[in-house]
Amino acid sequence: MPDFTPNTHTWSRLKAALSVACEDADLSDAEKVYAECGQQHPLLWEECILPHRMKRCVKIGEGTFGEVFSTVNTSGDTVALKIIPVEGSEIVNGEDQKTFGEILHEIIISKELSSLKEKQQNQTHSFIGLRDLHCVRGCYPPDFLNAWDRFDQQKGSENDRPDFFENDQLFIILEFEFGGIDLENSNGTMASLVVAKSILHQVTAALAVAEEELQFEHRDLHWGNVLVKTTKLKTWSFLLNGVTHSVETKGVLVRIIDYSLSRLAIDDLTVSCDISKDEELFMGQGDYQFDIYRLMRQENGNNWSNFHPHTNVLWLHYLCSKLLSMKYRGPGGRGAKDTREELTRFYDNVLQYSSATEALKNCPMFQ
């Protein structure tokens, strides 16, 4: 369960922070979610996703939480729809459905990180942009089921086919900008280790900005949660404590996604997910990712509400190991050997830093 049961005072402050007009602070979790969606009650699927948009949907990803589809928005831009069943009694992909209280945690963090692109002191575009938010009721639409089947035939799905939901099932639809392809599925497609170095720099900078502005910890930054897309921009800028910095893109832009385990603070209110009793999460074997969950717990003493920015450094260490082990299209020219050595030095030394901010400021690779 999330560590998120705001009393009247903190909820009203949070509402101010999230600029959602709301006079009555004594709302149920359902009403809070509807308010975040700009709705009074759940709508029908086709009221939120118009039929021509449904027809163009393609499944692009999945998790135990639910499904991710791409489609176009009213402006013709590609967007990603993260569709999460909530509040129902049906077991989905082996898990209980999220409650409104739990989904509120992800909505709030998604909004806060998306709005970092507009901040005056600490600004970044590297967290996925949240474009829209809906709460819908009803069975899974046929167009989405067809897209689900195509994905299953081509790639194989680990999820249950979402055809068992009844007419009264509720879903939250988070509509994000299209951020590209995740690192795991980019293996073998990126040009060289020079690109990997830029990716690591962009991720570190984004985490530093969020640490400074929001006391943010991602807590689940595995290579499926880092998206990359090609860009013609040569450099990419961010603001850290009022100072503008830039990174060479090497032809890619990073977007960080999935905040279901994340933690941040707005004013004096902490929004976090208490995973202290989720034993299964800490029992994984076979990849460094699973060690990171145990290392985080070791560092925070299984208290998930306090700020421990070194967890971001643990994930940078993990991401560096993945980037070093990935395959690349080309040798990367004369600089490739030097870049591999730089990344290896980063891997050997990054854990000494107390936060992503400290790593960004002091790590030789970023100077």
PDB file of N, CA and C in Angstrom, residues 120-162:
ATOM      1  N   GLN A 120      11.509  26.640 -12.910  1.00  0.00           N
ATOM      2  CA  GLN A 120      12.457  27.751 -13.090  1.00  0.00           C
ATOM      3  C   GLN A 120      13.856  27.426 -12.566  1.00  0.00           C
ATOM      4  N   GLN A 121      13.946  26.615 -11.529  1.00  0.00           N
ATOM      5  CA  GLN A 121      15.236  26.324 -10.893  1.00  0.00           C
ATOM      6  C   GLN A 121      15.814  24.982 -11.324  1.00  0.00           C
ATOM      7  N   ASN A 122      14.970  23.953 -11.305  1.00  0.00           N
ATOM      8  CA  ASN A 122      15.388  22.590 -11.661  1.00  0.00           C
ATOM      9  C   ASN A 122      14.471  22.084 -12.757  1.00  0.00           C
ATOM     10  N   GLN A 123      15.027  21.984 -13.968  1.00  0.00           N
ATOM     11  CA  GLN A 123      14.181  21.723 -15.132  1.00  0.00           C
ATOM     12  C   GLN A 123      14.787  20.618 -16.003  1.00  0.00           C
ATOM     13  N   THR A 124      13.935  19.670 -16.402  1.00  0.00           N
ATOM     14  CA  THR A 124      14.358  18.624 -17.339  1.00  0.00           C
ATOM     15  C   THR A 124      13.153  18.125 -18.124  1.00  0.00           C
ATOM     16  N   HIS A 125      13.411  17.682 -19.351  1.00  0.00           N
ATOM     17  CA  HIS A 125      12.371  17.049 -20.176  1.00  0.00           C
ATOM     18  C   HIS A 125      12.508  15.525 -20.162  1.00  0.00           C
ATOM     19  N   SER A 126      13.408  14.995 -19.342  1.00  0.00           N
ATOM     20  CA  SER A 126      13.770  13.572 -19.465  1.00  0.00           C
ATOM     21  C   SER A 126      12.821  12.604 -18.755  1.00  0.00           C
ATOM     22  N   PHE A 127      11.841  13.127 -18.030  1.00  0.00           N
ATOM     23  CA  PHE A 127      10.795  12.254 -17.493  1.00  0.00           C
ATOM     24  C   PHE A 127       9.625  12.301 -18.465  1.00  0.00           C
ATOM     25  N   ILE A 128       9.028  11.163 -18.712  1.00  0.00           N
ATOM     26  CA  ILE A 128       7.992  11.056 -19.749  1.00  0.00           C
ATOM     27  C   ILE A 128       6.869  12.069 -19.506  1.00  0.00           C
ATOM     28  N   GLY A 129       6.457  12.759 -20.574  1.00  0.00           N
ATOM     29  CA  GLY A 129       5.428  13.800 -20.448  1.00  0.00           C
ATOM     30  C   GLY A 129       4.033  13.195 -20.355  1.00  0.00           C
ATOM     31  N   LEU A 130       3.290  13.570 -19.320  1.00  0.00           N
ATOM     32  CA  LEU A 130       1.906  13.119 -19.164  1.00  0.00           C
ATOM     33  C   LEU A 130       0.993  14.091 -19.898  1.00  0.00           C
ATOM     34  N   ARG A 131       0.278  13.597 -20.921  1.00  0.00           N
ATOM     35  CA  ARG A 131      -0.548  14.468 -21.765  1.00  0.00           C
ATOM     36  C   ARG A 131      -1.994  14.514 -21.311  1.00  0.00           C
ATOM     37  N   ASP A 132      -2.492  13.375 -20.808  1.00  0.00           N
ATOM     38  CA  ASP A 132      -3.907  13.313 -20.447  1.00  0.00           C
ATOM     39  C   ASP A 132      -4.119  12.150 -19.480  1.00  0.00           C
ATOM     40  N   LEU A 133      -5.292  12.154 -18.871  1.00  0.00           N
ATOM     41  CA  LEU A 133      -5.578  11.184 -17.816  1.00  0.00           C
ATOM     42  C   LEU A 133      -7.074  10.916 -17.810  1.00  0.00           C
ATOM     43  N   HIS A 134      -7.475   9.638 -17.801  1.00  0.00           N
ATOM     44  CA  HIS A 134      -8.899   9.292 -17.848  1.00  0.00           C
ATOM     45  C   HIS A 134      -9.201   8.178 -16.860  1.00  0.00           C
ATOM     46  N   CYS A 135     -10.438   8.165 -16.380  1.00  0.00           N
ATOM     47  CA  CYS A 135     -10.962   6.998 -15.675  1.00  0.00           C
ATOM     48  C   CYS A 135     -12.167   6.509 -16.480  1.00  0.00           C
ATOM     49  N   VAL A 136     -12.094   5.248 -16.934  1.00  0.00           N
ATOM     50  CA  VAL A 136     -13.181   4.705 -17.765  1.00  0.00           C
ATOM     51  C   VAL A 136     -13.772   3.450 -17.120  1.00  0.00           C
ATOM     52  N   ARG A 137     -14.989   3.124 -17.561  1.00  0.00           N
ATOM     53  CA  ARG A 137     -15.694   1.931 -17.080  1.00  0.00           C
ATOM     54  C   ARG A 137     -16.143   1.099 -18.277  1.00  0.00           C
ATOM     55  N   GLY A 138     -16.015  -0.223 -18.149  1.00  0.00           N
ATOM     56  CA  GLY A 138     -16.543  -1.100 -19.203  1.00  0.00           C
ATOM     57  C   GLY A 138     -15.567  -2.204 -19.586  1.00  0.00           C
ATOM     58  N   CYS A 139     -16.049  -3.106 -20.454  1.00  0.00           N
ATOM     59  CA  CYS A 139     -15.212  -4.200 -20.958  1.00  0.00           C
ATOM     60  C   CYS A 139     -14.089  -3.640 -21.831  1.00  0.00           C
ATOM     61  N   TYR A 140     -13.037  -4.448 -22.002  1.00  0.00           N
ATOM     62  CA  TYR A 140     -11.943  -4.052 -22.897  1.00  0.00           C
ATOM     63  C   TYR A 140     -12.483  -3.936 -24.322  1.00  0.00           C
ATOM     64  N   PRO A 141     -12.220  -2.829 -25.017  1.00  0.00           N
ATOM     65  CA  PRO A 141     -12.764  -2.660 -26.377  1.00  0.00           C
ATOM     66  C   PRO A 141     -12.138  -3.648 -27.364  1.00  0.00           C
ATOM     67  N   PRO A 142     -12.910  -4.083 -28.369  1.00  0.00           N
ATOM     68  CA  PRO A 142     -12.426  -5.056 -29.363  1.00  0.00           C
ATOM     69  C   PRO A 142     -11.141  -4.622 -30.079  1.00  0.00           C
ATOM     70  N   ASP A 143     -11.018  -3.316 -30.403  1.00  0.00           N
ATOM     71  CA  ASP A 143      -9.807  -2.853 -31.098  1.00  0.00           C
ATOM     72  C   ASP A 143      -8.556  -3.080 -30.249  1.00  0.00           C
ATOM     73  N   PHE A 144      -8.684  -2.881 -28.942  1.00  0.00           N
ATOM     74  CA  PHE A 144      -7.549  -3.103 -28.043  1.00  0.00           C
ATOM     75  C   PHE A 144      -7.245  -4.604 -27.920  1.00  0.00           C
ATOM     76  N   LEU A 145      -8.296  -5.417 -27.880  1.00  0.00           N
ATOM     77  CA  LEU A 145      -8.083  -6.879 -27.818  1.00  0.00           C
ATOM     78  C   LEU A 145      -7.400  -7.384 -29.090  1.00  0.00           C
ATOM     79  N   ASN A 146      -7.793  -6.839 -30.251  1.00  0.00           N
ATOM     80  CA  ASN A 146      -7.138  -7.231 -31.510  1.00  0.00           C
ATOM     81  C   ASN A 146      -5.660  -6.856 -31.494  1.00  0.00           C
ATOM     82  N   ALA A 147      -5.380  -5.645 -30.989  1.00  0.00           N
ATOM     83  CA  ALA A 147      -3.984  -5.206 -30.889  1.00  0.00           C
ATOM     84  C   ALA A 147      -3.217  -6.086 -29.908  1.00  0.00           C
ATOM     85  N   TRP A 148      -3.885  -6.475 -28.822  1.00  0.00           N
ATOM     86  CA  TRP A 148      -3.270  -7.375 -27.831  1.00  0.00           C
ATOM     87  C   TRP A 148      -2.914  -8.708 -28.500  1.00  0.00           C
ATOM     88  N   ASP A 149      -3.828  -9.241 -29.317  1.00  0.00           N
ATOM     89  CA  ASP A 149      -3.595 -10.531 -29.995  1.00  0.00           C
ATOM     90  C   ASP A 149      -2.428 -10.447 -30.980  1.00  0.00           C
ATOM     91  N   ARG A 150      -2.341  -9.326 -31.704  1.00  0.00           N
ATOM     92  CA  ARG A 150      -1.230  -9.173 -32.666  1.00  0.00           C
ATOM     93  C   ARG A 150       0.115  -9.182 -31.942  1.00  0.00           C
ATOM     94  N   PHE A 151       0.173  -8.475 -30.809  1.00  0.00           N
ATOM     95  CA  PHE A 151       1.405  -8.455 -30.010  1.00  0.00           C
ATOM     96  C   PHE A 151       1.742  -9.864 -29.528  1.00  0.00           C
ATOM     97  N   ASP A 152       0.720 -10.577 -29.054  1.00  0.00           N
ATOM     98  CA  ASP A 152       0.918 -11.929 -28.526  1.00  0.00           C
ATOM     99  C   ASP A 152       1.444 -12.875 -29.614  1.00  0.00           C
ATOM    100  N   GLN A 153       0.907 -12.731 -30.826  1.00  0.00           N
ATOM    101  CA  GLN A 153       1.352 -13.589 -31.943  1.00  0.00           C
ATOM    102  C   GLN A 153       2.798 -13.274 -32.341  1.00  0.00           C
ATOM    103  N   GLN A 154       3.140 -11.980 -32.333  1.00  0.00           N
ATOM    104  CA  GLN A 154       4.469 -11.580 -32.815  1.00  0.00           C
ATOM    105  C   GLN A 154       5.557 -11.750 -31.758  1.00  0.00           C
ATOM    106  N   LYS A 155       5.239 -11.386 -30.510  1.00  0.00           N
ATOM    107  CA  LYS A 155       6.281 -11.345 -29.486  1.00  0.00           C
ATOM    108  C   LYS A 155       6.029 -12.299 -28.322  1.00  0.00           C
ATOM    109  N   GLY A 156       4.757 -12.702 -28.164  1.00  0.00           N
ATOM    110  CA  GLY A 156       4.413 -13.519 -27.003  1.00  0.00           C
ATOM    111  C   GLY A 156       4.181 -12.633 -25.791  1.00  0.00           C
ATOM    112  N   SER A 157       3.026 -12.797 -25.149  1.00  0.00           N
ATOM    113  CA  SER A 157       2.700 -11.994 -23.971  1.00  0.00           C
ATOM    114  C   SER A 157       2.772 -12.856 -22.718  1.00  0.00           C
ATOM    115  N   GLU A 158       3.222 -12.257 -21.632  1.00  0.00           N
ATOM    116  CA  GLU A 158       3.212 -12.949 -20.333  1.00  0.00           C
ATOM    117  C   GLU A 158       1.946 -12.619 -19.561  1.00  0.00           C
ATOM    118  N   ASN A 159       1.123 -11.708 -20.094  1.00  0.00           N
ATOM    119  CA  ASN A 159      -0.083 -11.266 -19.395  1.00  0.00           C
ATOM    120  C   ASN A 159      -1.302 -12.110 -19.756  1.00  0.00           C
ATOM    121  N   ASP A 160      -2.322 -12.016 -18.912  1.00  0.00           N
ATOM    122  CA  ASP A 160      -3.616 -12.624 -19.230  1.00  0.00           C
ATOM    123  C   ASP A 160      -4.282 -11.779 -20.326  1.00  0.00           C
ATOM    124  N   ARG A 161      -4.913 -12.453 -21.287  1.00  0.00           N
ATOM    125  CA  ARG A 161      -5.669 -11.699 -22.301  1.00  0.00           C
ATOM    126  C   ARG A 161      -6.799 -10.941 -21.592  1.00  0.00           C
ATOM    127  N   PRO A 162      -6.872  -9.609 -21.782  1.00  0.00           N
ATOM    128  CA  PRO A 162      -7.803  -8.816 -20.954  1.00  0.00           C
ATOM    129  C   PRO A 162      -9.248  -8.854 -21.453  1.00  0.00           C
TER     130      PRO A 162
END
